[in-house]
mmCIF file of C-alpha atoms in Angstrom:
data_model
loop_
_atom_site.group_PDB
_atom_site.id
_atom_site.type_symbol
_atom_site.label_atom_id
_atom_site.label_comp_id
_atom_site.label_asym_id
_atom_site.label_seq_id
_atom_site.Cartn_x
_atom_site.Cartn_y
_atom_site.Cartn_z
ATOM 1 C CA MET A 1 75.271 223.379 -205.019
ATOM 2 C CA ASN A 2 77.718 220.767 -205.760
ATOM 3 C CA LYS A 3 78.343 217.826 -203.550
ATOM 4 C CA GLU A 4 81.360 219.094 -201.931
ATOM 5 C CA ARG A 5 79.758 221.859 -200.591
ATOM 6 C CA ARG A 6 76.497 220.009 -199.032
ATOM 7 C CA ASP A 7 79.157 218.132 -197.053
ATOM 8 C CA PHE A 8 81.262 220.467 -195.642
ATOM 9 C CA ILE A 9 78.140 222.448 -194.519
ATOM 10 C CA ARG A 10 76.485 219.150 -192.761
ATOM 11 C CA LYS A 11 79.822 218.094 -191.298
ATOM 12 C CA THR A 12 80.313 221.735 -189.886
ATOM 13 C CA GLY A 13 76.765 221.374 -188.491
ATOM 14 C CA LEU A 14 78.078 218.556 -186.733
ATOM 15 C CA GLY A 15 81.188 219.709 -185.372
ATOM 16 C CA VAL A 16 79.533 222.401 -183.997
ATOM 17 C CA LEU A 17 76.877 220.129 -182.375
ATOM 18 C CA ALA A 18 79.554 218.007 -180.989
ATOM 19 C CA GLY A 19 81.929 221.311 -180.007
ATOM 20 C CA ILE A 20 78.627 222.025 -177.897
ATOM 21 C CA CYS A 21 78.297 218.517 -176.315
ATOM 22 C CA ALA A 22 81.314 218.254 -175.246
ATOM 23 C CA SER A 23 81.994 221.865 -173.383
ATOM 24 C CA SER A 24 78.673 221.358 -171.779
ATOM 25 C CA GLY A 25 79.854 217.769 -170.679
ATOM 26 C CA LEU A 26 83.402 218.207 -169.947
ATOM 27 C CA LEU A 27 82.614 221.791 -168.238
ATOM 28 C CA PRO A 28 79.783 221.497 -166.101
ATOM 29 C CA LYS A 29 80.458 224.997 -165.010
ATOM 30 C CA PHE A 30 79.425 226.713 -168.442
ATOM 31 C CA SER A 31 76.610 224.222 -169.169
ATOM 32 C CA LEU A 32 73.942 225.464 -170.650
ATOM 33 C CA GLU A 33 71.367 225.483 -167.990
ATOM 34 C CA GLU A 34 72.321 225.561 -164.379
ATOM 35 C CA THR A 35 71.740 223.303 -162.242
ATOM 36 C CA VAL A 36 70.101 223.499 -158.797
ATOM 37 C CA LEU A 37 71.632 221.192 -155.735
ATOM 38 C CA PRO A 38 69.022 220.835 -153.414
ATOM 39 C CA ALA A 39 70.993 222.662 -150.438
ATOM 40 C CA TRP A 40 69.465 222.932 -146.829
ATOM 41 C CA ASP A 41 68.243 219.851 -147.361
ATOM 42 C CA GLU A 42 69.014 218.690 -143.949
ATOM 43 C CA LYS A 43 69.305 221.043 -140.936
ATOM 44 C CA PRO A 44 72.703 222.641 -141.141
ATOM 45 C CA VAL A 45 75.843 221.747 -138.872
ATOM 46 C CA PRO A 46 76.211 223.941 -136.161
ATOM 47 C CA GLY A 47 79.768 225.791 -135.886
ATOM 48 C CA LYS A 48 80.630 224.677 -139.301
ATOM 49 C CA ILE A 49 80.679 227.972 -140.865
ATOM 50 C CA ARG A 50 81.449 231.468 -139.204
ATOM 51 C CA TRP A 51 80.039 234.207 -141.663
ATOM 52 C CA GLY A 52 82.611 237.223 -141.173
ATOM 53 C CA MET A 53 82.884 240.629 -142.674
ATOM 54 C CA LEU A 54 86.462 242.172 -143.156
ATOM 55 C CA ILE A 55 86.293 246.181 -143.829
ATOM 56 C CA ASP A 56 88.796 248.001 -145.969
ATOM 57 C CA THR A 57 88.472 251.808 -144.366
ATOM 58 C CA ARG A 58 91.390 252.559 -146.653
ATOM 59 C CA LYS A 59 89.066 252.663 -149.625
ATOM 60 C CA CYS A 60 85.587 254.185 -148.145
ATOM 61 C CA LEU A 61 85.309 257.308 -149.254
ATOM 62 C CA ASN A 62 83.931 260.345 -146.529
ATOM 63 C CA GLU A 63 81.035 261.538 -148.585
ATOM 64 C CA CYS A 64 79.774 258.127 -149.956
ATOM 65 C CA SER A 65 76.815 256.169 -147.704
ATOM 66 C CA GLU A 66 75.882 253.590 -150.775
ATOM 67 C CA CYS A 67 76.007 250.499 -148.240
ATOM 68 C CA VAL A 68 73.595 252.597 -145.664
ATOM 69 C CA ALA A 69 70.856 253.304 -148.247
ATOM 70 C CA LYS A 70 71.211 249.664 -149.679
ATOM 71 C CA CYS A 71 71.110 247.985 -146.339
ATOM 72 C CA HIS A 72 68.105 249.725 -145.253
ATOM 73 C CA PHE A 73 66.235 250.127 -148.628
ATOM 74 C CA VAL A 74 66.596 245.922 -148.470
ATOM 75 C CA HIS A 75 65.637 245.755 -145.073
ATOM 76 C CA ASN A 76 63.088 248.276 -144.804
ATOM 77 C CA VAL A 77 64.788 249.866 -141.978
ATOM 78 C CA PRO A 78 62.687 253.380 -141.156
ATOM 79 C CA ASP A 79 63.730 256.799 -141.129
ATOM 80 C CA PHE A 80 62.239 259.765 -138.969
ATOM 81 C CA GLY A 81 64.661 262.284 -139.370
ATOM 82 C CA ASN A 82 65.277 262.500 -135.750
ATOM 83 C CA ARG A 83 67.933 260.496 -133.690
ATOM 84 C CA LYS A 84 65.744 259.734 -131.102
ATOM 85 C CA ASP A 85 63.583 257.399 -133.231
ATOM 86 C CA GLU A 86 66.409 256.484 -135.120
ATOM 87 C CA VAL A 87 66.199 252.598 -136.259
ATOM 88 C CA LYS A 88 70.126 251.968 -137.910
ATOM 89 C CA TRP A 89 71.283 248.548 -139.403
ATOM 90 C CA ILE A 90 74.503 250.092 -140.455
ATOM 91 C CA TRP A 91 76.069 253.357 -140.287
ATOM 92 C CA LYS A 92 79.179 255.586 -140.428
ATOM 93 C CA SER A 93 81.512 257.537 -137.123
ATOM 94 C CA SER A 94 84.270 258.722 -136.665
ATOM 95 C CA TYR A 95 87.103 256.901 -135.671
ATOM 96 C CA GLU A 96 86.861 258.027 -131.476
ATOM 97 C CA HIS A 97 83.167 257.355 -131.905
ATOM 98 C CA VAL A 98 84.115 253.752 -133.550
ATOM 99 C CA PHE A 99 87.256 252.613 -131.891
ATOM 100 C CA PRO A 100 86.806 254.973 -128.644
ATOM 101 C CA THR A 101 88.968 252.393 -126.713
ATOM 102 C CA SER A 102 91.926 252.149 -129.257
ATOM 103 C CA THR A 103 94.522 254.877 -128.981
ATOM 104 C CA GLN A 104 93.138 258.572 -129.847
ATOM 105 C CA GLN A 105 96.994 259.750 -129.728
ATOM 106 C CA PHE A 106 99.124 260.898 -132.390
ATOM 107 C CA ARG A 107 97.196 258.723 -134.876
ATOM 108 C CA THR A 108 97.775 260.656 -138.454
ATOM 109 C CA SER A 109 95.334 262.696 -139.142
ATOM 110 C CA ASP A 110 94.252 260.376 -142.352
ATOM 111 C CA VAL A 111 92.774 258.431 -140.063
ATOM 112 C CA LEU A 112 91.466 260.540 -137.642
ATOM 113 C CA LEU A 113 89.333 262.408 -140.077
ATOM 114 C CA ARG A 114 88.149 258.970 -142.459
ATOM 115 C CA SER A 115 84.712 257.620 -141.643
ATOM 116 C CA TYR A 116 83.950 254.217 -140.410
ATOM 117 C CA ILE A 117 81.656 251.633 -141.170
ATOM 118 C CA ALA A 118 79.635 249.869 -137.702
ATOM 119 C CA MET A 119 77.763 247.708 -137.856
ATOM 120 C CA CYS A 120 76.813 244.317 -135.483
ATOM 121 C CA ASN A 121 79.865 242.338 -135.293
ATOM 122 C CA HIS A 122 78.154 239.173 -134.798
ATOM 123 C CA CYS A 123 80.012 238.233 -131.793
ATOM 124 C CA ALA A 124 81.328 234.787 -131.229
ATOM 125 C CA ASP A 125 80.571 235.562 -127.365
ATOM 126 C CA ALA A 126 77.847 237.684 -127.733
ATOM 127 C CA PRO A 127 76.444 239.565 -124.627
ATOM 128 C CA CYS A 128 73.216 240.053 -126.314
ATOM 129 C CA THR A 129 72.024 236.826 -127.051
ATOM 130 C CA ARG A 130 73.252 236.209 -122.878
ATOM 131 C CA ALA A 131 70.903 239.221 -122.008
ATOM 132 C CA CYS A 132 68.005 238.292 -123.617
ATOM 133 C CA PRO A 133 65.154 236.734 -121.682
ATOM 134 C CA THR A 134 63.089 235.202 -124.134
ATOM 135 C CA GLU A 135 65.579 234.133 -126.694
ATOM 136 C CA ALA A 136 64.654 235.880 -129.104
ATOM 137 C CA THR A 137 68.407 236.496 -129.489
ATOM 138 C CA PHE A 138 70.119 233.890 -130.400
ATOM 139 C CA LYS A 139 73.586 232.644 -132.100
ATOM 140 C CA ARG A 140 72.925 231.034 -135.180
ATOM 141 C CA TRP A 141 74.849 227.742 -136.490
ATOM 142 C CA ASP A 142 76.778 229.620 -138.745
ATOM 143 C CA GLY A 143 77.649 232.531 -136.338
ATOM 144 C CA ILE A 144 75.367 234.892 -136.775
ATOM 145 C CA VAL A 145 73.610 236.449 -134.746
ATOM 146 C CA SER A 146 70.130 236.739 -135.090
ATOM 147 C CA MET A 147 66.843 237.760 -134.241
ATOM 148 C CA ASP A 148 62.967 236.127 -134.087
ATOM 149 C CA TYR A 149 61.062 239.058 -134.064
ATOM 150 C CA HIS A 150 58.054 237.164 -133.129
ATOM 151 C CA ARG A 151 59.452 236.608 -129.818
ATOM 152 C CA CYS A 152 60.684 239.755 -128.865
ATOM 153 C CA ILE A 153 59.270 241.628 -125.970
ATOM 154 C CA GLY A 154 60.771 245.039 -126.403
ATOM 155 C CA CYS A 155 62.974 244.599 -123.055
ATOM 156 C CA ARG A 156 65.775 246.251 -124.334
ATOM 157 C CA PHE A 157 68.244 244.238 -122.339
ATOM 158 C CA CYS A 158 69.657 243.417 -125.143
ATOM 159 C CA MET A 159 70.047 247.115 -126.036
ATOM 160 C CA ALA A 160 71.949 247.539 -122.622
ATOM 161 C CA ALA A 161 73.833 244.529 -123.143
ATOM 162 C CA CYS A 162 75.681 245.680 -126.522
ATOM 163 C CA PRO A 163 78.595 247.168 -126.280
ATOM 164 C CA TYR A 164 78.570 248.491 -129.708
ATOM 165 C CA GLY A 165 74.734 250.207 -130.040
ATOM 166 C CA SER A 166 73.995 247.977 -132.355
ATOM 167 C CA ARG A 167 70.377 247.759 -131.738
ATOM 168 C CA SER A 168 67.656 250.186 -132.457
ATOM 169 C CA PHE A 169 64.464 250.194 -130.739
ATOM 170 C CA ASN A 170 60.607 250.517 -132.568
ATOM 171 C CA TRP A 171 59.743 253.859 -130.600
ATOM 172 C CA ARG A 172 57.202 254.245 -133.293
ATOM 173 C CA ASP A 173 55.148 252.059 -135.760
ATOM 174 C CA PRO A 174 58.167 251.952 -138.545
ATOM 175 C CA ARG A 175 55.595 251.896 -141.419
ATOM 176 C CA GLU A 176 55.206 255.526 -141.105
ATOM 177 C CA GLY A 177 59.121 255.720 -141.935
ATOM 178 C CA ILE A 178 59.603 253.926 -144.580
ATOM 179 C CA LYS A 179 59.147 256.452 -147.550
ATOM 180 C CA LEU A 180 60.123 253.248 -150.037
ATOM 181 C CA ALA A 181 58.848 249.960 -149.334
ATOM 182 C CA SER A 182 60.939 246.768 -150.453
ATOM 183 C CA VAL A 183 58.298 243.735 -150.950
ATOM 184 C CA ASP A 184 60.985 240.912 -150.411
ATOM 185 C CA TYR A 185 61.583 241.764 -146.786
ATOM 186 C CA PRO A 186 59.216 242.431 -144.078
ATOM 187 C CA THR A 187 59.498 245.193 -141.636
ATOM 188 C CA ARG A 188 58.933 245.312 -137.656
ATOM 189 C CA GLU A 189 56.352 246.203 -135.313
ATOM 190 C CA GLN A 190 56.590 249.039 -132.711
ATOM 191 C CA GLY A 191 57.558 247.962 -129.359
ATOM 192 C CA VAL A 192 60.532 245.761 -131.077
ATOM 193 C CA VAL A 193 64.058 245.953 -131.269
ATOM 194 C CA GLU A 194 66.201 245.777 -134.251
ATOM 195 C CA LYS A 195 69.271 244.897 -135.945
ATOM 196 C CA CYS A 196 71.544 244.388 -138.485
ATOM 197 C CA ASN A 197 70.823 240.384 -139.896
ATOM 198 C CA PHE A 198 74.409 239.825 -141.758
ATOM 199 C CA CYS A 199 71.744 239.192 -144.632
ATOM 200 C CA SER A 200 70.344 235.720 -143.427
ATOM 201 C CA ASP A 201 67.735 236.447 -145.964
ATOM 202 C CA ARG A 202 69.830 237.133 -148.269
ATOM 203 C CA LEU A 203 72.435 234.115 -148.186
ATOM 204 C CA VAL A 204 69.596 231.738 -148.590
ATOM 205 C CA ARG A 205 68.990 232.706 -151.473
ATOM 206 C CA GLY A 206 72.812 232.934 -152.370
ATOM 207 C CA LEU A 207 73.629 236.472 -152.430
ATOM 208 C CA ILE A 208 75.960 238.045 -150.341
ATOM 209 C CA PRO A 209 75.232 241.083 -147.978
ATOM 210 C CA ALA A 210 73.802 243.687 -149.547
ATOM 211 C CA CYS A 211 76.544 246.747 -147.855
ATOM 212 C CA ALA A 212 79.177 244.378 -149.510
ATOM 213 C CA GLU A 213 77.477 244.003 -152.816
ATOM 214 C CA SER A 214 76.343 248.127 -153.149
ATOM 215 C CA CYS A 215 79.972 248.947 -152.404
ATOM 216 C CA PRO A 216 81.524 250.949 -155.702
ATOM 217 C CA GLN A 217 85.279 251.229 -153.688
ATOM 218 C CA LYS A 218 84.809 246.846 -153.192
ATOM 219 C CA ALA A 219 85.807 247.942 -149.335
ATOM 220 C CA PHE A 220 84.235 245.107 -147.976
ATOM 221 C CA THR A 221 85.085 241.730 -147.830
ATOM 222 C CA PHE A 222 82.394 238.907 -146.796
ATOM 223 C CA GLY A 223 83.198 235.433 -146.027
ATOM 224 C CA ASP A 224 83.656 232.462 -143.568
ATOM 225 C CA LEU A 225 86.368 232.780 -141.019
ATOM 226 C CA ASN A 226 86.456 228.728 -140.332
ATOM 227 C CA ASP A 227 87.888 228.606 -144.179
ATOM 228 C CA PRO A 228 91.250 228.515 -144.286
ATOM 229 C CA LYS A 229 91.074 228.849 -147.881
ATOM 230 C CA SER A 230 88.076 231.684 -147.835
ATOM 231 C CA ASP A 231 89.391 235.507 -149.412
ATOM 232 C CA ILE A 232 88.293 236.550 -145.672
ATOM 233 C CA ARG A 233 91.041 234.887 -144.153
ATOM 234 C CA ALA A 234 93.702 235.576 -146.937
ATOM 235 C CA LEU A 235 92.960 239.241 -146.181
ATOM 236 C CA LEU A 236 93.154 238.658 -142.847
ATOM 237 C CA GLU A 237 96.927 237.037 -142.914
ATOM 238 C CA SER A 238 98.253 239.726 -145.277
ATOM 239 C CA ASN A 239 96.611 242.827 -143.119
ATOM 240 C CA ASN A 240 97.197 243.918 -139.917
ATOM 241 C CA THR A 241 93.776 243.981 -138.599
ATOM 242 C CA MET A 242 91.961 245.485 -135.566
ATOM 243 C CA GLN A 243 87.815 244.654 -134.269
ATOM 244 C CA ARG A 244 85.769 247.038 -131.923
ATOM 245 C CA LYS A 245 86.181 247.075 -128.544
ATOM 246 C CA PRO A 246 88.387 243.655 -128.574
ATOM 247 C CA GLU A 247 89.393 244.087 -124.755
ATOM 248 C CA LEU A 248 85.462 243.210 -123.442
ATOM 249 C CA GLY A 249 86.209 239.590 -125.320
ATOM 250 C CA THR A 250 82.940 239.463 -127.300
ATOM 251 C CA LYS A 251 85.420 237.701 -130.507
ATOM 252 C CA PRO A 252 83.630 240.199 -132.953
ATOM 253 C CA SER A 253 83.460 238.548 -136.397
ATOM 254 C CA VAL A 254 83.752 242.311 -138.469
ATOM 255 C CA PHE A 255 87.537 243.485 -138.781
ATOM 256 C CA TYR A 256 88.597 246.710 -140.323
ATOM 257 C CA ILE A 257 91.961 247.649 -142.210
ATOM 258 C CA ILE A 258 92.817 250.826 -141.041
ATOM 259 C CA MET B 1 93.404 213.350 -197.742
ATOM 260 C CA ARG B 2 89.313 212.576 -196.913
ATOM 261 C CA ILE B 3 90.221 211.995 -193.745
ATOM 262 C CA ASN B 4 92.427 214.765 -193.013
ATOM 263 C CA LYS B 5 89.399 216.930 -194.059
ATOM 264 C CA THR B 6 86.624 215.277 -192.158
ATOM 265 C CA ILE B 7 88.669 215.795 -189.169
ATOM 266 C CA LEU B 8 89.506 219.420 -190.062
ATOM 267 C CA THR B 9 85.734 220.275 -190.918
ATOM 268 C CA ILE B 10 84.627 218.685 -187.392
ATOM 269 C CA GLY B 11 87.632 219.737 -185.414
ATOM 270 C CA LEU B 12 87.734 223.541 -186.317
ATOM 271 C CA PRO B 13 83.775 224.101 -185.208
ATOM 272 C CA ALA B 14 84.605 222.641 -181.589
ATOM 273 C CA LEU B 15 88.065 224.535 -181.234
ATOM 274 C CA LEU B 16 86.339 227.664 -181.784
ATOM 275 C CA MET B 17 83.456 226.875 -179.669
ATOM 276 C CA PHE B 18 85.712 225.621 -177.218
ATOM 277 C CA ALA B 19 87.996 229.206 -177.723
ATOM 278 C CA LEU B 20 84.273 230.894 -177.722
ATOM 279 C CA LEU B 21 83.755 229.218 -174.374
ATOM 280 C CA ALA B 22 86.808 230.465 -172.637
ATOM 281 C CA PHE B 23 85.560 234.389 -174.384
ATOM 282 C CA PHE B 24 82.899 234.333 -172.242
ATOM 283 C CA ARG B 25 83.584 232.755 -169.400
ATOM 284 C CA GLN B 26 82.503 235.262 -166.013
ATOM 285 C CA SER B 27 85.567 237.205 -164.801
ATOM 286 C CA GLY B 28 86.341 239.322 -162.080
ATOM 287 C CA ASN B 29 86.352 237.740 -158.549
ATOM 288 C CA ALA B 30 86.315 240.976 -156.865
ATOM 289 C CA VAL B 31 83.770 240.116 -154.292
ATOM 290 C CA GLU B 32 83.582 236.572 -152.610
ATOM 291 C CA ALA B 33 80.381 234.315 -153.079
ATOM 292 C CA PRO B 34 79.228 232.842 -149.830
ATOM 293 C CA LYS B 35 80.436 229.658 -150.167
ATOM 294 C CA ALA B 36 78.291 227.470 -148.155
ATOM 295 C CA PRO B 37 75.370 226.244 -150.817
ATOM 296 C CA PRO B 38 72.552 228.417 -150.382
ATOM 297 C CA ALA B 39 70.929 226.997 -153.055
ATOM 298 C CA PRO B 40 66.958 228.003 -152.829
ATOM 299 C CA VAL B 41 64.462 225.539 -152.924
ATOM 300 C CA ALA B 42 62.051 226.642 -156.328
ATOM 301 C CA VAL B 43 59.008 227.901 -154.854
ATOM 302 C CA ASP B 44 55.952 225.538 -155.919
ATOM 303 C CA SER B 45 52.595 227.801 -155.945
ATOM 304 C CA THR B 46 51.175 225.484 -158.038
ATOM 305 C CA LYS B 47 49.789 223.641 -155.519
ATOM 306 C CA CYS B 48 48.748 223.318 -152.029
ATOM 307 C CA ILE B 49 50.876 221.984 -149.293
ATOM 308 C CA ALA B 50 48.222 219.484 -147.811
ATOM 309 C CA GLN B 51 44.954 218.854 -147.667
ATOM 310 C CA THR B 52 42.104 221.754 -148.034
ATOM 311 C CA GLU B 53 40.420 220.390 -144.740
ATOM 312 C CA TYR B 54 43.463 219.920 -142.967
ATOM 313 C CA MET B 55 45.249 223.329 -143.535
ATOM 314 C CA ARG B 56 41.763 224.940 -142.604
ATOM 315 C CA ALA B 57 41.534 223.317 -139.233
ATOM 316 C CA ASN B 58 45.679 223.954 -138.837
ATOM 317 C CA HIS B 59 47.340 226.559 -140.581
ATOM 318 C CA MET B 60 48.357 228.338 -137.916
ATOM 319 C CA LYS B 61 50.098 225.168 -136.495
ATOM 320 C CA VAL B 62 51.974 224.690 -140.065
ATOM 321 C CA LEU B 63 53.470 228.280 -140.202
ATOM 322 C CA TYR B 64 53.754 228.027 -136.123
ATOM 323 C CA GLU B 65 56.105 224.724 -136.844
ATOM 324 C CA TRP B 66 57.635 226.709 -140.220
ATOM 325 C CA ARG B 67 58.419 229.960 -138.558
ATOM 326 C CA ASN B 68 60.059 228.006 -136.040
ATOM 327 C CA SER B 69 62.443 225.210 -137.338
ATOM 328 C CA SER B 70 63.181 227.888 -140.395
ATOM 329 C CA VAL B 71 63.967 230.814 -138.456
ATOM 330 C CA ARG B 72 66.052 228.914 -135.485
ATOM 331 C CA GLU B 73 67.035 225.892 -136.431
ATOM 332 C CA GLY B 74 67.319 226.661 -140.452
ATOM 333 C CA ASN B 75 65.610 224.224 -141.775
ATOM 334 C CA ARG B 76 63.873 225.631 -144.739
ATOM 335 C CA VAL B 77 62.907 222.700 -146.441
ATOM 336 C CA PHE B 78 59.329 221.248 -145.959
ATOM 337 C CA ILE B 79 58.604 217.509 -147.469
ATOM 338 C CA ALA B 80 54.953 217.002 -148.426
ATOM 339 C CA GLN B 81 53.183 213.576 -147.719
ATOM 340 C CA ASN B 82 53.536 212.885 -151.545
ATOM 341 C CA GLY B 83 56.971 213.732 -151.698
ATOM 342 C CA SER B 84 56.741 217.507 -153.351
ATOM 343 C CA ARG B 85 59.008 220.044 -151.607
ATOM 344 C CA PHE B 86 58.358 223.633 -150.313
ATOM 345 C CA GLN B 87 60.399 226.215 -149.153
ATOM 346 C CA LYS B 88 58.883 227.577 -145.184
ATOM 347 C CA SER B 89 58.389 230.416 -146.019
ATOM 348 C CA LEU B 90 54.708 232.622 -145.916
ATOM 349 C CA LYS B 91 55.879 233.706 -149.280
ATOM 350 C CA THR B 92 54.877 229.834 -151.018
ATOM 351 C CA CYS B 93 51.251 230.218 -149.110
ATOM 352 C CA LEU B 94 50.731 233.963 -150.620
ATOM 353 C CA GLY B 95 52.668 233.092 -154.168
ATOM 354 C CA CYS B 96 49.359 231.429 -154.777
ATOM 355 C CA HIS B 97 46.624 232.245 -152.195
ATOM 356 C CA ALA B 98 47.474 236.026 -152.333
ATOM 357 C CA THR B 99 45.415 235.741 -155.738
ATOM 358 C CA ASN B 100 42.471 236.479 -153.166
ATOM 359 C CA ARG B 101 43.086 239.531 -151.248
ATOM 360 C CA LEU B 102 40.696 238.750 -148.862
ATOM 361 C CA PHE B 103 41.973 235.243 -148.306
ATOM 362 C CA CYS B 104 42.797 235.088 -145.151
ATOM 363 C CA PHE B 105 40.927 238.100 -143.286
ATOM 364 C CA ASN B 106 37.630 236.759 -144.797
ATOM 365 C CA CYS B 107 37.467 233.755 -142.415
ATOM 366 C CA HIS B 108 39.659 235.420 -139.755
ATOM 367 C CA MET B 109 37.167 238.109 -139.218
ATOM 368 C CA TYR B 110 34.526 235.883 -139.193
ATOM 369 C CA ALA B 111 36.219 234.433 -136.733
ATOM 370 C CA ASN B 112 36.955 237.327 -134.759
ATOM 371 C CA VAL B 113 40.186 236.405 -134.764
ATOM 372 C CA ARG B 114 43.109 239.033 -134.899
ATOM 373 C CA PRO B 115 46.725 237.269 -135.653
ATOM 374 C CA LYS B 116 49.865 240.077 -136.070
ATOM 375 C CA CYS B 117 51.000 238.220 -138.894
ATOM 376 C CA TRP B 118 50.471 241.724 -141.075
ATOM 377 C CA ASN B 119 51.925 244.380 -138.439
ATOM 378 C CA CYS B 120 55.264 242.668 -140.263
ATOM 379 C CA HIS B 121 54.520 241.013 -143.044
ATOM 380 C CA LEU B 122 53.056 242.144 -145.846
ATOM 381 C CA SER B 123 49.365 240.960 -146.689
ATOM 382 C CA PRO B 124 47.547 239.536 -149.226
ATOM 383 C CA MET B 125 46.049 243.106 -149.275
ATOM 384 C CA GLU B 126 49.530 244.805 -149.559
ATOM 385 C CA THR B 127 51.141 242.392 -151.909
ATOM 386 C CA PRO B 128 51.662 244.484 -155.557
#
């Protein structure tokens, strides 16, 4: 091996090394190891974030219920196979059931035949939180209407107060109705009301809600309604959207593109 | 000529690396990631959060405090007396203590205490 080749190999090696160092230093996003910032260090500031969801119903397929299956698996929602004991966090329904107070007359047949995703609206002015006598249901700092199952006494005032039917009562021990259990999330117990938690358990881990993630059509857009630069705000500004029963003044955080 | 060659041999691979990095860059932003910085705190299950004697007498108070501050106030990080940090979660405890499947039950049975934790949470007996 002559001297020039050795020099060439040595310099190439140095060059590669320099390239790696420079790229990981200059572009921290591509650095070799992801750094975990100590977020959630302090108490979050109330009202700074307001999580919201936008559902593009034009993309939603009638025969698909991937979001429902994923959500109910992730959160150990029981299925007893009958309507009386039904527990649901997210479900699909017809136009007249999801938007009963919106106009039914002379809608296009496409709109009337489509199925629509319904879930807890995480209202800015949630009636369920006011009905709860133990403050088991409460408005979180980030706009999520959350439930502290430890406090729920099963009075079901919240179910009466919710105008969207987003709450279910556990008439039976839910563990009997779970075929495939997820170990990442607890179950509930008999005599407790439950509802969609906007995947607050997943948000902590830096994941988007399970329904949004599972949708093959990408019909869900999740984001911060208080952030004018977020995707959801951009879509809200460029599309005509609807909320469920807006006349009640609950200010839902779930929006629909019809 | 010599200097030119040196620049070329070092510069070319460096350029190549940049080009490659750009190629490997994550593409597609169909679903917007949450904007808040929800970086999880690593669950450190190699050490206890407090002295054994203290935990034996006060674990219920600790759990009560953790439950309220994490669920209701969103304050999810517990800083122990020696400065180490833990996620306020039952999983932090069970990450280590679940190795003994009877960890909770032995004492509770002896003391005839029946806490309702396992009505919802997975007990050490049920964790896989």
